[in-house]
One Martini backbone bead per residue (centre of mass of N, CA, C, O) as a GRO file, in nm:
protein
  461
    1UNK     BB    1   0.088   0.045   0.028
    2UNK     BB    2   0.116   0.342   0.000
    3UNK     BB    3   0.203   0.668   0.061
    4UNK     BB    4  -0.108   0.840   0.127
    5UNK     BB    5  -0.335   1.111   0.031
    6UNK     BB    6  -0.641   1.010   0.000
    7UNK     BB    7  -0.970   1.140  -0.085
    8UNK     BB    8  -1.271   0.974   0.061
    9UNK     BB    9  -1.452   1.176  -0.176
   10UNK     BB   10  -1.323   1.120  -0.436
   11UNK     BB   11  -1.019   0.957  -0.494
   12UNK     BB   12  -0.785   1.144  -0.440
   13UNK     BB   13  -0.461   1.245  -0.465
   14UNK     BB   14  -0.235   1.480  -0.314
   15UNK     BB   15   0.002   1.291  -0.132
   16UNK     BB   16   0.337   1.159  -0.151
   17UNK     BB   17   0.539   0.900   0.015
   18UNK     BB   18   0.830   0.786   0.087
   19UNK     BB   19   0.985   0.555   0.206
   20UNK     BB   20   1.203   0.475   0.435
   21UNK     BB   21   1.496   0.350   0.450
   22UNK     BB   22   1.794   0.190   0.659
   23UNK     BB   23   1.936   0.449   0.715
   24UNK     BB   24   1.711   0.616   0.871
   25UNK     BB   25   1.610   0.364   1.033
   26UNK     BB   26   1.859   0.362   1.198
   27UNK     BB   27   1.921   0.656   1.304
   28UNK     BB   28   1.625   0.658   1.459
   29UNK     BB   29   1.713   0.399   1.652
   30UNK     BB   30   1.940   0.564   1.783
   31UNK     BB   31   1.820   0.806   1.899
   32UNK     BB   32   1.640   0.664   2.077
   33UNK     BB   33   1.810   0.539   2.254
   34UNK     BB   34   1.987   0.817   2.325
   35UNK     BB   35   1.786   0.926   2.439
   36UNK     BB   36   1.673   0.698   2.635
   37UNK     BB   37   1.910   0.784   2.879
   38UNK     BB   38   1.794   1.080   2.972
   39UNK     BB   39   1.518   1.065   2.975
   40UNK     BB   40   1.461   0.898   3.193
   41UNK     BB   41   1.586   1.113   3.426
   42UNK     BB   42   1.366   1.276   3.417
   43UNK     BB   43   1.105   1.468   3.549
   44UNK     BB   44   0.784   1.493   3.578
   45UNK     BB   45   0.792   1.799   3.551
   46UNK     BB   46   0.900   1.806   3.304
   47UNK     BB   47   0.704   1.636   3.119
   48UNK     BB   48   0.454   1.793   3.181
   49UNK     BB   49   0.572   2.100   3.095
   50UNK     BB   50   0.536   1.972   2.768
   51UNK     BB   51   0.269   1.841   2.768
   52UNK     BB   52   0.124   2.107   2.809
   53UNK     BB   53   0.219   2.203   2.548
   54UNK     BB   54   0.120   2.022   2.337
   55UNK     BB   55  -0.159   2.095   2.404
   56UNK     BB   56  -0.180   2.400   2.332
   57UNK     BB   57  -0.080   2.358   2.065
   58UNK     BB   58  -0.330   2.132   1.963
   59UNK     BB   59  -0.539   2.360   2.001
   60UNK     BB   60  -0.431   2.573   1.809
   61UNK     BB   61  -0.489   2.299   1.615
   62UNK     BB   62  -0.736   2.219   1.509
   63UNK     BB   63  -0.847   2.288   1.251
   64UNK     BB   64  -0.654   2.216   1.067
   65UNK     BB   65  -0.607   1.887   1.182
   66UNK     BB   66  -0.892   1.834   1.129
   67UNK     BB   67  -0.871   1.863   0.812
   68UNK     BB   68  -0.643   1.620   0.784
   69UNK     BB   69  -0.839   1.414   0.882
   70UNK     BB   70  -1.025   1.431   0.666
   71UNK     BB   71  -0.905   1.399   0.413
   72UNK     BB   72  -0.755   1.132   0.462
   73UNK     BB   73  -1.014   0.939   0.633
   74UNK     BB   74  -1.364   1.099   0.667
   75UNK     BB   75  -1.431   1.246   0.910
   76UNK     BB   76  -1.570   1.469   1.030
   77UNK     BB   77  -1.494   1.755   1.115
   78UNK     BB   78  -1.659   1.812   1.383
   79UNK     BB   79  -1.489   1.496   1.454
   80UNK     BB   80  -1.200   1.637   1.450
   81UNK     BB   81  -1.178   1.840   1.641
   82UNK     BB   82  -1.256   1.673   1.906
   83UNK     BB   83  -1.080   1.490   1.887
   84UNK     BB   84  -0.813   1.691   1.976
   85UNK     BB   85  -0.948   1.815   2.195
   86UNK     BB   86  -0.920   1.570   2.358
   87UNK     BB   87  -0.584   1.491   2.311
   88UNK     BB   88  -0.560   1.750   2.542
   89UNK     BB   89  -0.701   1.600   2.774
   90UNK     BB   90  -0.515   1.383   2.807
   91UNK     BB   91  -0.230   1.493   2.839
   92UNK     BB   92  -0.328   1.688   3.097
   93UNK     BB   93  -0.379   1.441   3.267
   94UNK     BB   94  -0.121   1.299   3.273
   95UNK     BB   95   0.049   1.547   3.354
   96UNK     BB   96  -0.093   1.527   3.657
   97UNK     BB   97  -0.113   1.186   3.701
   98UNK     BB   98   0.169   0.992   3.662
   99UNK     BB   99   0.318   1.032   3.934
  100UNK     BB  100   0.082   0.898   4.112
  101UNK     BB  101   0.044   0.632   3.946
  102UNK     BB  102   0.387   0.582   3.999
  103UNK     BB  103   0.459   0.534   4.249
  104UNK     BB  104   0.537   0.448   4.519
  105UNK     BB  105   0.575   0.114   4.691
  106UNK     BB  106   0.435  -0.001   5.007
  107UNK     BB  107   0.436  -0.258   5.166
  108UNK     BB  108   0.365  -0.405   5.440
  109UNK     BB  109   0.532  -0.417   5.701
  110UNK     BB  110   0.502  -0.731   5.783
  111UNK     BB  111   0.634  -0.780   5.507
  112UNK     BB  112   0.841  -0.696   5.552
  113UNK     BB  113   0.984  -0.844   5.813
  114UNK     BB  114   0.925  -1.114   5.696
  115UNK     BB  115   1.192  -1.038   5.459
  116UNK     BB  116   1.383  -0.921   5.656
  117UNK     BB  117   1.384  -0.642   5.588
  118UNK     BB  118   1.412  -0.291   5.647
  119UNK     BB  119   1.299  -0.237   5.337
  120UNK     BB  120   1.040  -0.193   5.074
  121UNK     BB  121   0.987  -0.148   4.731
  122UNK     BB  122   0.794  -0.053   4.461
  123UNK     BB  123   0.872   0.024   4.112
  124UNK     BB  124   0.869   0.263   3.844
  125UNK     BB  125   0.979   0.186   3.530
  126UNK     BB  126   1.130   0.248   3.209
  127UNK     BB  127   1.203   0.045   2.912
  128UNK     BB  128   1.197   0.250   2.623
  129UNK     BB  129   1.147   0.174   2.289
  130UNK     BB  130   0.823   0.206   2.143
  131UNK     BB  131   0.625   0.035   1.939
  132UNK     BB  132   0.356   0.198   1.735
  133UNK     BB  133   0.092   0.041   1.580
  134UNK     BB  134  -0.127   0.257   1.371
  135UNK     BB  135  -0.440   0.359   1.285
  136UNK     BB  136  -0.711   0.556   1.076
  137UNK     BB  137  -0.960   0.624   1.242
  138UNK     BB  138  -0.788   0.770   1.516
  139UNK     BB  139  -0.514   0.950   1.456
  140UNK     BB  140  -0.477   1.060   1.684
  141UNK     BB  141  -0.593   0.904   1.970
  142UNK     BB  142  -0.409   0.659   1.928
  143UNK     BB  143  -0.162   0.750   1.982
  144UNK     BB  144  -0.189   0.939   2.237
  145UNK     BB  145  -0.316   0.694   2.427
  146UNK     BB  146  -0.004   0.645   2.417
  147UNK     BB  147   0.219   0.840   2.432
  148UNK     BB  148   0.139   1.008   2.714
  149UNK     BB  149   0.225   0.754   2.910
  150UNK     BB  150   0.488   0.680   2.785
  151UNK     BB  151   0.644   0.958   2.847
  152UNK     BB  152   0.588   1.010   3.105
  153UNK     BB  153   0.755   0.777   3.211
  154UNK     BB  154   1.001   0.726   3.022
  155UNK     BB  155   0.935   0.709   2.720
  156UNK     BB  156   0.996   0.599   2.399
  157UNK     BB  157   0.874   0.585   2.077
  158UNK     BB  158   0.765   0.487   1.758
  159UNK     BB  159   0.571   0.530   1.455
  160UNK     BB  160   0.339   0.362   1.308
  161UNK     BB  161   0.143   0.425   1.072
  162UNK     BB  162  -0.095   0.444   0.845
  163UNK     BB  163  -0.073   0.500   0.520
  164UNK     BB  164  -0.330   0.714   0.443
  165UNK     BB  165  -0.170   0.893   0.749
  166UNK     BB  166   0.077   1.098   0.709
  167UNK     BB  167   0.010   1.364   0.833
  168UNK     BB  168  -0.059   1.308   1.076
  169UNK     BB  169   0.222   1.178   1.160
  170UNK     BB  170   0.396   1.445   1.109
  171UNK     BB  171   0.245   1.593   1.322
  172UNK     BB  172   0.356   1.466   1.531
  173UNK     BB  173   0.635   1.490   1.542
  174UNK     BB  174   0.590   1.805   1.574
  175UNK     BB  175   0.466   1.862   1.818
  176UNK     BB  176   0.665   1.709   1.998
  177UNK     BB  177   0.915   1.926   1.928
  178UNK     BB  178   0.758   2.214   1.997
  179UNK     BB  179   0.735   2.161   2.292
  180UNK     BB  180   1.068   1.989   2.378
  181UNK     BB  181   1.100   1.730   2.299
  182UNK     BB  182   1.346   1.554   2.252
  183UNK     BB  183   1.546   1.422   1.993
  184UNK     BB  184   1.366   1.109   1.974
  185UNK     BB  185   1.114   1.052   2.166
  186UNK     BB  186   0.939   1.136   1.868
  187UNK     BB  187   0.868   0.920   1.611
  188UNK     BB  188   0.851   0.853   1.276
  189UNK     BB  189   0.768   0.625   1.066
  190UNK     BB  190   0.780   0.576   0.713
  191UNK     BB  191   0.636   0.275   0.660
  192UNK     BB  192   0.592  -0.061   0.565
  193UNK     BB  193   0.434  -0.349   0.720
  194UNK     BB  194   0.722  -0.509   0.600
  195UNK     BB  195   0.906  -0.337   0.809
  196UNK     BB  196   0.795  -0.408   1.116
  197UNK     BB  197   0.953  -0.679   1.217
  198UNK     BB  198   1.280  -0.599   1.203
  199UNK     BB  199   1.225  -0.350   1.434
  200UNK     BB  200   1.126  -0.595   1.645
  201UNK     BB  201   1.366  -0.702   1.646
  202UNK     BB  202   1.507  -0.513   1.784
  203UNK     BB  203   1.703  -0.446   2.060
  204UNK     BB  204   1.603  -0.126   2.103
  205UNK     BB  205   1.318  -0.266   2.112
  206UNK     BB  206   1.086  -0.326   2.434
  207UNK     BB  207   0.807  -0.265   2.273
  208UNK     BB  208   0.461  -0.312   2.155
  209UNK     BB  209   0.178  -0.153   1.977
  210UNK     BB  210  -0.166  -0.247   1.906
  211UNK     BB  211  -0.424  -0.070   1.657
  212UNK     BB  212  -0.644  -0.314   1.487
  213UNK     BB  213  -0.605  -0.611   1.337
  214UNK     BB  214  -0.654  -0.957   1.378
  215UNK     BB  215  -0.377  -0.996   1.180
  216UNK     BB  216  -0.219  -0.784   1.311
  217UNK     BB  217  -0.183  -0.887   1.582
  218UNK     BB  218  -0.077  -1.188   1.532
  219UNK     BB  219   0.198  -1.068   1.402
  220UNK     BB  220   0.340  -0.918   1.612
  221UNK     BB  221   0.274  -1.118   1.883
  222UNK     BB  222   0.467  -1.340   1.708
  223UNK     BB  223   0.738  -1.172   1.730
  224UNK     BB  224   0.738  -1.056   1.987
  225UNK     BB  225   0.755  -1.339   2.110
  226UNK     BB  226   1.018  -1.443   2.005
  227UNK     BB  227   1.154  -1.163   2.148
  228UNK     BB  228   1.022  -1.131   2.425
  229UNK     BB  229   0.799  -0.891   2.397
  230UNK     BB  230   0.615  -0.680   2.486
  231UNK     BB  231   0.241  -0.666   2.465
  232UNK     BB  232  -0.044  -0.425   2.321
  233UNK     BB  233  -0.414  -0.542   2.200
  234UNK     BB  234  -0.614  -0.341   1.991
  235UNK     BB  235  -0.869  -0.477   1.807
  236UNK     BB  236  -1.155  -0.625   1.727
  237UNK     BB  237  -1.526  -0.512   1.732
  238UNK     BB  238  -1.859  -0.614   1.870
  239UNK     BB  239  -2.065  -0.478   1.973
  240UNK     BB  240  -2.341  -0.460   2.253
  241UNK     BB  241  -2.701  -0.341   2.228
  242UNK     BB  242  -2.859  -0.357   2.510
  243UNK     BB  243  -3.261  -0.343   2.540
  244UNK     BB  244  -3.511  -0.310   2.779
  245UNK     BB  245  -3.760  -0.243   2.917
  246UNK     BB  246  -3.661  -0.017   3.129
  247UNK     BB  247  -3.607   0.157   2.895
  248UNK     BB  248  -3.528   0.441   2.746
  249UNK     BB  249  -3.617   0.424   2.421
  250UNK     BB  250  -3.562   0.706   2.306
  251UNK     BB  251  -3.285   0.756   2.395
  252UNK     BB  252  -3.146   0.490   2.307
  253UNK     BB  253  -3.220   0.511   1.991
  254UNK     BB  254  -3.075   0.800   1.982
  255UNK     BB  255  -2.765   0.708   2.095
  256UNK     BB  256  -2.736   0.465   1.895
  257UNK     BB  257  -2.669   0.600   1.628
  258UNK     BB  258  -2.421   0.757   1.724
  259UNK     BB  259  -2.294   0.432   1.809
  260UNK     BB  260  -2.288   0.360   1.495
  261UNK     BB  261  -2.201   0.638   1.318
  262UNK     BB  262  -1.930   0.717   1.471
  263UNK     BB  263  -1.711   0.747   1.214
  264UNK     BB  264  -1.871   0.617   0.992
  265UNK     BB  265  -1.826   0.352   1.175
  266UNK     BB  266  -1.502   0.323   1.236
  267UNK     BB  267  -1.541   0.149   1.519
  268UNK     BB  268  -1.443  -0.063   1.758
  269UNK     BB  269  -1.672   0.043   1.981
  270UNK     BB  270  -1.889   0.050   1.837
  271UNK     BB  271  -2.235  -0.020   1.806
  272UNK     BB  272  -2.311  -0.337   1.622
  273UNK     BB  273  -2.533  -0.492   1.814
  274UNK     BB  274  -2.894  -0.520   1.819
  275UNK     BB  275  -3.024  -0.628   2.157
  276UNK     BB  276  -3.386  -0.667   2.162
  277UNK     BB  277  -3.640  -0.705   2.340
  278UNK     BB  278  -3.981  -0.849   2.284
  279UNK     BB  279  -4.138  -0.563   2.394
  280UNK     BB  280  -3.934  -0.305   2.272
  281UNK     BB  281  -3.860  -0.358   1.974
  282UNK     BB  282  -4.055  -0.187   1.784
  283UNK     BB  283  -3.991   0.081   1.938
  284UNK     BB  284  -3.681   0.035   1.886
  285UNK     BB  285  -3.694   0.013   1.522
  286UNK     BB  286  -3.822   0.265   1.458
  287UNK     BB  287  -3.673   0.470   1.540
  288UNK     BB  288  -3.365   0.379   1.475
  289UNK     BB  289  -3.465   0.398   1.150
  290UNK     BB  290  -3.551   0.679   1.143
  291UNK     BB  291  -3.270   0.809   1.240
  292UNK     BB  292  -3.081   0.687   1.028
  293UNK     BB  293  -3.226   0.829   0.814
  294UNK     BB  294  -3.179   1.125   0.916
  295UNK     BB  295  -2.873   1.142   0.796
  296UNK     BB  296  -2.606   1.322   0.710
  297UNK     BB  297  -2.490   1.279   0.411
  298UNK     BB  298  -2.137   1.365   0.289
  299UNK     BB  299  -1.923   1.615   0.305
  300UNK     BB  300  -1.706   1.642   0.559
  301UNK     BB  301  -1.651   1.969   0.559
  302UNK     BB  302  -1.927   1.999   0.632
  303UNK     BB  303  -2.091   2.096   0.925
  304UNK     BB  304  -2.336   1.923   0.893
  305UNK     BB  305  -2.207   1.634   0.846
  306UNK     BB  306  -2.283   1.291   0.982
  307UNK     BB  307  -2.163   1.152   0.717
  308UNK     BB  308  -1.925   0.994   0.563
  309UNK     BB  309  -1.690   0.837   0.420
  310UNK     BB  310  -1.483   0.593   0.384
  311UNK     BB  311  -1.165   0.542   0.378
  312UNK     BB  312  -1.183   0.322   0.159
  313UNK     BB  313  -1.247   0.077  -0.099
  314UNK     BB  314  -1.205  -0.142   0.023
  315UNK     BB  315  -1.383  -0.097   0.301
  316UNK     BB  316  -1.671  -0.104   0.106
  317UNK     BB  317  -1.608  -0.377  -0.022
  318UNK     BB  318  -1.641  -0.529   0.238
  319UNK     BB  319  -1.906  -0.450   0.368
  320UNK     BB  320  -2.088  -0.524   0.108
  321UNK     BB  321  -2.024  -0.822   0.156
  322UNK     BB  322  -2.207  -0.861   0.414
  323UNK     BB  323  -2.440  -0.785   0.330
  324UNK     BB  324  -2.493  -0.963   0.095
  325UNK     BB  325  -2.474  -1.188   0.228
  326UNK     BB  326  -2.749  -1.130   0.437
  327UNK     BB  327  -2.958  -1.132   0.193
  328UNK     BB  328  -2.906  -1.413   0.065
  329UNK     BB  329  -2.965  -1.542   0.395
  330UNK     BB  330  -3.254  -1.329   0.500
  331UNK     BB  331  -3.211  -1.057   0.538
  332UNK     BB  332  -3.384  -0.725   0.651
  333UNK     BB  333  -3.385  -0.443   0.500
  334UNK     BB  334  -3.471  -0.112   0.660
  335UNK     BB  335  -3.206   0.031   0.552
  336UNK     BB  336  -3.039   0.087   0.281
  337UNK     BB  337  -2.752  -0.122   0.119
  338UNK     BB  338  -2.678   0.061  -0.089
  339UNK     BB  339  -2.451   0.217  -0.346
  340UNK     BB  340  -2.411   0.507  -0.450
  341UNK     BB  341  -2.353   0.702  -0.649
  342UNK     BB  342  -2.042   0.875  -0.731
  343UNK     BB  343  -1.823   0.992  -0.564
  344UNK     BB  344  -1.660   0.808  -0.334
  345UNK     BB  345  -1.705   0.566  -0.041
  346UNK     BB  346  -1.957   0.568   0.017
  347UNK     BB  347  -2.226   0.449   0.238
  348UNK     BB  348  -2.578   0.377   0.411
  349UNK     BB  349  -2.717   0.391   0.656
  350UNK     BB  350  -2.756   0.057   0.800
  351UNK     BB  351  -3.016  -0.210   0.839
  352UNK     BB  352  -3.021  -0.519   1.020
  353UNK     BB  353  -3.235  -0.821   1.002
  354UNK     BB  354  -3.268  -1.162   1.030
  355UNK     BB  355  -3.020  -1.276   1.205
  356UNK     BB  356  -2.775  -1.537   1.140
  357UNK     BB  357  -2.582  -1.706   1.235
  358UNK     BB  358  -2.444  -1.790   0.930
  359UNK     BB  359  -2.365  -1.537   0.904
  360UNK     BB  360  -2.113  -1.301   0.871
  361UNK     BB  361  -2.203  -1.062   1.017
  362UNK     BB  362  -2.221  -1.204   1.292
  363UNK     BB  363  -1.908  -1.299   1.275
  364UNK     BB  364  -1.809  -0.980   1.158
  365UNK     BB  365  -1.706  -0.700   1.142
  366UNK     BB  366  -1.822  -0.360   1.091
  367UNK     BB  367  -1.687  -0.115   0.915
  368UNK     BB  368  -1.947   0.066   0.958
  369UNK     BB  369  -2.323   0.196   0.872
  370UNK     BB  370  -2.354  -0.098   1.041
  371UNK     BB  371  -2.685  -0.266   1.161
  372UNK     BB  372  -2.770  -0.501   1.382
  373UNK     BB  373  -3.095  -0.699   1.444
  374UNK     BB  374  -3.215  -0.816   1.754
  375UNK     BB  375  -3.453  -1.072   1.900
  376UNK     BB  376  -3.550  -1.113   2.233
  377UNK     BB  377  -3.695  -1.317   2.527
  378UNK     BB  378  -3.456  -1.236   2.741
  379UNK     BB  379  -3.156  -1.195   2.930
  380UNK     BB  380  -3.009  -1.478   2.844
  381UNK     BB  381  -3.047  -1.417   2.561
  382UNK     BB  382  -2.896  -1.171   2.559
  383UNK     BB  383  -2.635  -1.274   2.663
  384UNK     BB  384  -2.580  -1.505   2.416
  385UNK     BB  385  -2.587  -1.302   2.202
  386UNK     BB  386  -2.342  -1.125   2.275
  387UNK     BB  387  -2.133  -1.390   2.317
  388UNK     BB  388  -2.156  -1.445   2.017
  389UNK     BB  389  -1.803  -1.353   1.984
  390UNK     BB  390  -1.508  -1.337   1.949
  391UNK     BB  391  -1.507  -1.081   2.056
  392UNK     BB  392  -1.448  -0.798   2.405
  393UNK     BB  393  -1.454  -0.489   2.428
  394UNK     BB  394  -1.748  -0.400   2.429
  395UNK     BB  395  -2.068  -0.292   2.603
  396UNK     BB  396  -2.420  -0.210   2.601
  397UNK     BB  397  -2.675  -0.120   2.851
  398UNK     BB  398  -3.072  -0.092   2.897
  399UNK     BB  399  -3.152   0.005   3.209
  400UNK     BB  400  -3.282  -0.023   3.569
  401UNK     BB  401  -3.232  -0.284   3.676
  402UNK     BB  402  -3.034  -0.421   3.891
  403UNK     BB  403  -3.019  -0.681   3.867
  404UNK     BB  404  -2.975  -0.663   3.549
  405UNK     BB  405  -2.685  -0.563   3.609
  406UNK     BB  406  -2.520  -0.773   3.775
  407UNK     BB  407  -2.570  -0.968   3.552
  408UNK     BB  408  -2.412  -0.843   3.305
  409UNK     BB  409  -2.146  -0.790   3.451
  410UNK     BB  410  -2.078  -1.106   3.478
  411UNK     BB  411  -2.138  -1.216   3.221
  412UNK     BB  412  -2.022  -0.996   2.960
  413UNK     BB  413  -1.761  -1.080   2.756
  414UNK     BB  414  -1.615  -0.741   2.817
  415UNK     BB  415  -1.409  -0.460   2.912
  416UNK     BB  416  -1.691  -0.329   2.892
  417UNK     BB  417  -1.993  -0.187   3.073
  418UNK     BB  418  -2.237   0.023   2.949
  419UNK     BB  419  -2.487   0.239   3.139
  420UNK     BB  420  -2.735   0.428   2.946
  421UNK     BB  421  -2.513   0.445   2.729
  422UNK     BB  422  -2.232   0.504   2.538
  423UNK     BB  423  -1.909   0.377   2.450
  424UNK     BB  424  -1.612   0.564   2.614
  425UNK     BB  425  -1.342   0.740   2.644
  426UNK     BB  426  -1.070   0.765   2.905
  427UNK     BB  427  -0.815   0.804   3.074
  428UNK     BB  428  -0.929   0.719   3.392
  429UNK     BB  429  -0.997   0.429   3.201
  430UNK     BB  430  -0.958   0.132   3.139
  431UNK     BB  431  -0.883   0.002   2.795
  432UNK     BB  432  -1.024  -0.287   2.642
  433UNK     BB  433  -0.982  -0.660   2.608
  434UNK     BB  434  -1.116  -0.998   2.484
  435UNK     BB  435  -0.983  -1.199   2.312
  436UNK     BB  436  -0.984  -1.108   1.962
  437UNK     BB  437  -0.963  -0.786   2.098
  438UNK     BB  438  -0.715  -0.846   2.316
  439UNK     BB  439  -0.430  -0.709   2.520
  440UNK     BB  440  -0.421  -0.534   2.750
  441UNK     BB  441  -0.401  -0.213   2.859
  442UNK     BB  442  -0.512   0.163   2.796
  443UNK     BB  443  -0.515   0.362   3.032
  444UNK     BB  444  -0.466   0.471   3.295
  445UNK     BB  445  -0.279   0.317   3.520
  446UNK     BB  446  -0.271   0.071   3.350
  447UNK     BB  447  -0.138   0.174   3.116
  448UNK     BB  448   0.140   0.333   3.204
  449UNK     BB  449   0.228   0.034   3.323
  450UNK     BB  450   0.269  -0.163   3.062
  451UNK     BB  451   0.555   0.036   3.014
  452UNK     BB  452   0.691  -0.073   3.266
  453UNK     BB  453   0.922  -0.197   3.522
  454UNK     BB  454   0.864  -0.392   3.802
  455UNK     BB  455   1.005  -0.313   4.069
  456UNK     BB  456   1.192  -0.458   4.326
  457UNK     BB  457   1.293  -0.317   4.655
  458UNK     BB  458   1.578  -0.440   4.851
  459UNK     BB  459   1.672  -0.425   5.196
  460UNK     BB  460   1.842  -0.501   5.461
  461UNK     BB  461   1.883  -0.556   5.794
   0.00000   0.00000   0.00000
């Protein structure tokens, strides 16, 4: 795949870009190795600081980046915008909050002293240089969610960004660079996944994350693991999206379209199977599918546009293929279905319903503007249907009774449960999945502790 710049309202070229040779990947490198040697030295004030600067930095360019994430990949600009300044108030959670989620750790006395010891504590060190393999659907936020805990902590960083977002990938670079951090501490690889093998294979690099699919997390785990180093791997998700009778069916409906066709649809946590009680089904069926029909689908730089393109043709062309199989094998078309005239990715905010195990819709990620709806006929069954996907990301349900949040939280197999509302990332809260979701969390002191060296310190008595 090229390093470039095609804009997926209309499938234009802007800009394209040569992949770095391995002379600058080597340079680049040592530049990283050099830099965590004294960077690992510096204190907490001084890294919040400069993370301070760049997050000020990145509110002063919201506007620019937010045009650059939409040529590039497609989503709203008005969510692209705020994409820029979640990632600005995350900076500055990390910046305040490193010192304290790091703190040394002291054991309880008695445990000290039946260990022999005079003093014991355990300290979080940073591991070195971490290689960030990341996704193009949240250019800025998929990054900056590895960046700033892994910088606070004392680690330096090198991104392997998607190729379709090279400016993105290079205005990181260079945000942390005006921002003040060290020449090396941040660095963007220009390269093709062909290229990242080699690189985690480097004994300078000693952990890496990836934000992806679950082709590309598998291969880089299988790497990592031959070389024995840390990863973390948020892969794909199938969230489910689940309906009560006690809930406001008016809200869940509403809040539902948002949770489908975020980011044109194309989120990892989207919520993306629709599994409502038969008792609710029908007035949150129609609601939901009257709200999808309603959505100004269009130019994504227009302030109005609430659904633009998918970010490629190859990705469009994956979409139809599950519609077309679930259409095929008695799926009923609610709304959408059919790819517009006209140039550009586009495809139609879609519902179906009439879903069976047998479809691929069942069992493969949707990634866009497509929606599958479940009618269950009790609690169980909603839970049956929930775990029925190998993912495990996130999950959503939409109740008041209490019992029923229990018993929810206890079955549900995926990393978050969020009740009556979507669910949404936040620094203060770890992120992550289970299953073929991938391991190990990101965000909250869960995630900057991910790539510490967790150190138990020994004196003797």
């Amino acid at each position: 795949m090229p390093i470039a710049t095609v804009n997926p309202a209309n499938g234009e070229t802007l800009k394209t870009y040569e992949a770095m040779g391995d002379e600058e990947i080597e340079r680049r490198l040592r530049l990283a190795e050099a830099t965590f040697r004294t960077y690992r030295t510096s204190t907490f004030a001084e890294r919040a600081r400069l993370m301070h600067r760049a997050a000020d930095l990145l509110d002063e360019d919201q506007q620019d980046i937010g045009r650059i994430m939409t040529t590039e990949m497609g989503k709203p600009v008005k969510q692209a915008r705020a994409e820029a300044a979640k990632c600005a108030r995350s900076m500055r959670w990390y910046a305040d909050h490193a010192q304290e989620l790091l703190a040394d750790e002291e054991p309880a006395a008695s445990d000290v002293k039946d260990s022999g010891a005079s003093r014991a504590l355990v300290r979080y060190r940073p591991l070195g240089p971490v290689l960030a393999v990341m996704p193009w659907n949240f250019p800025l936020w998929q990054v900056v969610r590895f960046a700033a805990p892994a910088l606070m902590a004392g680690n330096v960083g090198l991104l392997k960004h998607a190729s379709n977002v090279p400016q993105t990938a290079l205005y990181l670079e260079d945000l942390f660079h005006r921002a003040g951090f060290p020449e090396g501490a941040f660095q963007t690889l220009l390269i093709g996944s062909g290229a990242v093998e080699e690189i985690l294979r480097d004994e300078r690099v000693k952990a890496a994350t990836l934000t992806g699919s679950e082709p590309a997390g598998r291969a880089v785990a299988s790497v990592a693991g031959d070389m024995v180093k840390k990863t973390v791997l948020e892969l794909g998700g199938s969230d489910p999206y689940v309906v009560m009778p006690s809930a406001d069916i008016d809200r869940a409906a509403r809040i539902a379209v948002t949770a489908r066709v975020q980011n044109n649809g194309q989120s990892c946590i989207a919520a993306k199977r629709f599994i409502v009680h038969t008792d609710v089904f029908d007035a949150f069926a129609e609601r939901f599918v009257a709200g999808m029909k309603a959505l100004t689908v269009g130019d994504p730089l227009a302030e109005e546009t609430e659904v633009g393109p998918l970010a490629s043709e190859q990705g469009r062309s994956d979409l139809e293929e599950l519609v077309d199989d679930a259409v095929e094998s008695g799926a009923t078309v609610l709304c959408g279905g059919e790819r517009p005239d006209g140039p550009g990715w586009y495809y139609p905010p879609t519902v179906l319903a009439d879903i069976t195990r047998e479809m691929r819709v069942h069992r493969e990620e949707t990634f866009g503007p497509v929606a599958t709806l479940y009618r269950v006929a009790d609690l169980d069954e909603a839970v049956l249907v929930a775990n029925d996907t190998p993912f495990g990301l996130s999950s959503n349900v939409w109740t008041r009774d209490e019992g029923e949040v229990d018993r929810f939280v206890r079955d549900l197999e995926a990393g978050g449960v969020f009740f009556n509302g979507m669910t949404a990332s936040h620094p203060a809260f770890p992120f992550g999945g289970v299953k073929r979701s991938g391991y190990g969390r990101e965000l909250s002191g869960h995630g900057i502790r991910e790539f510490c060296n967790i150190t138990t310190v020994w004196h003797g008595a």
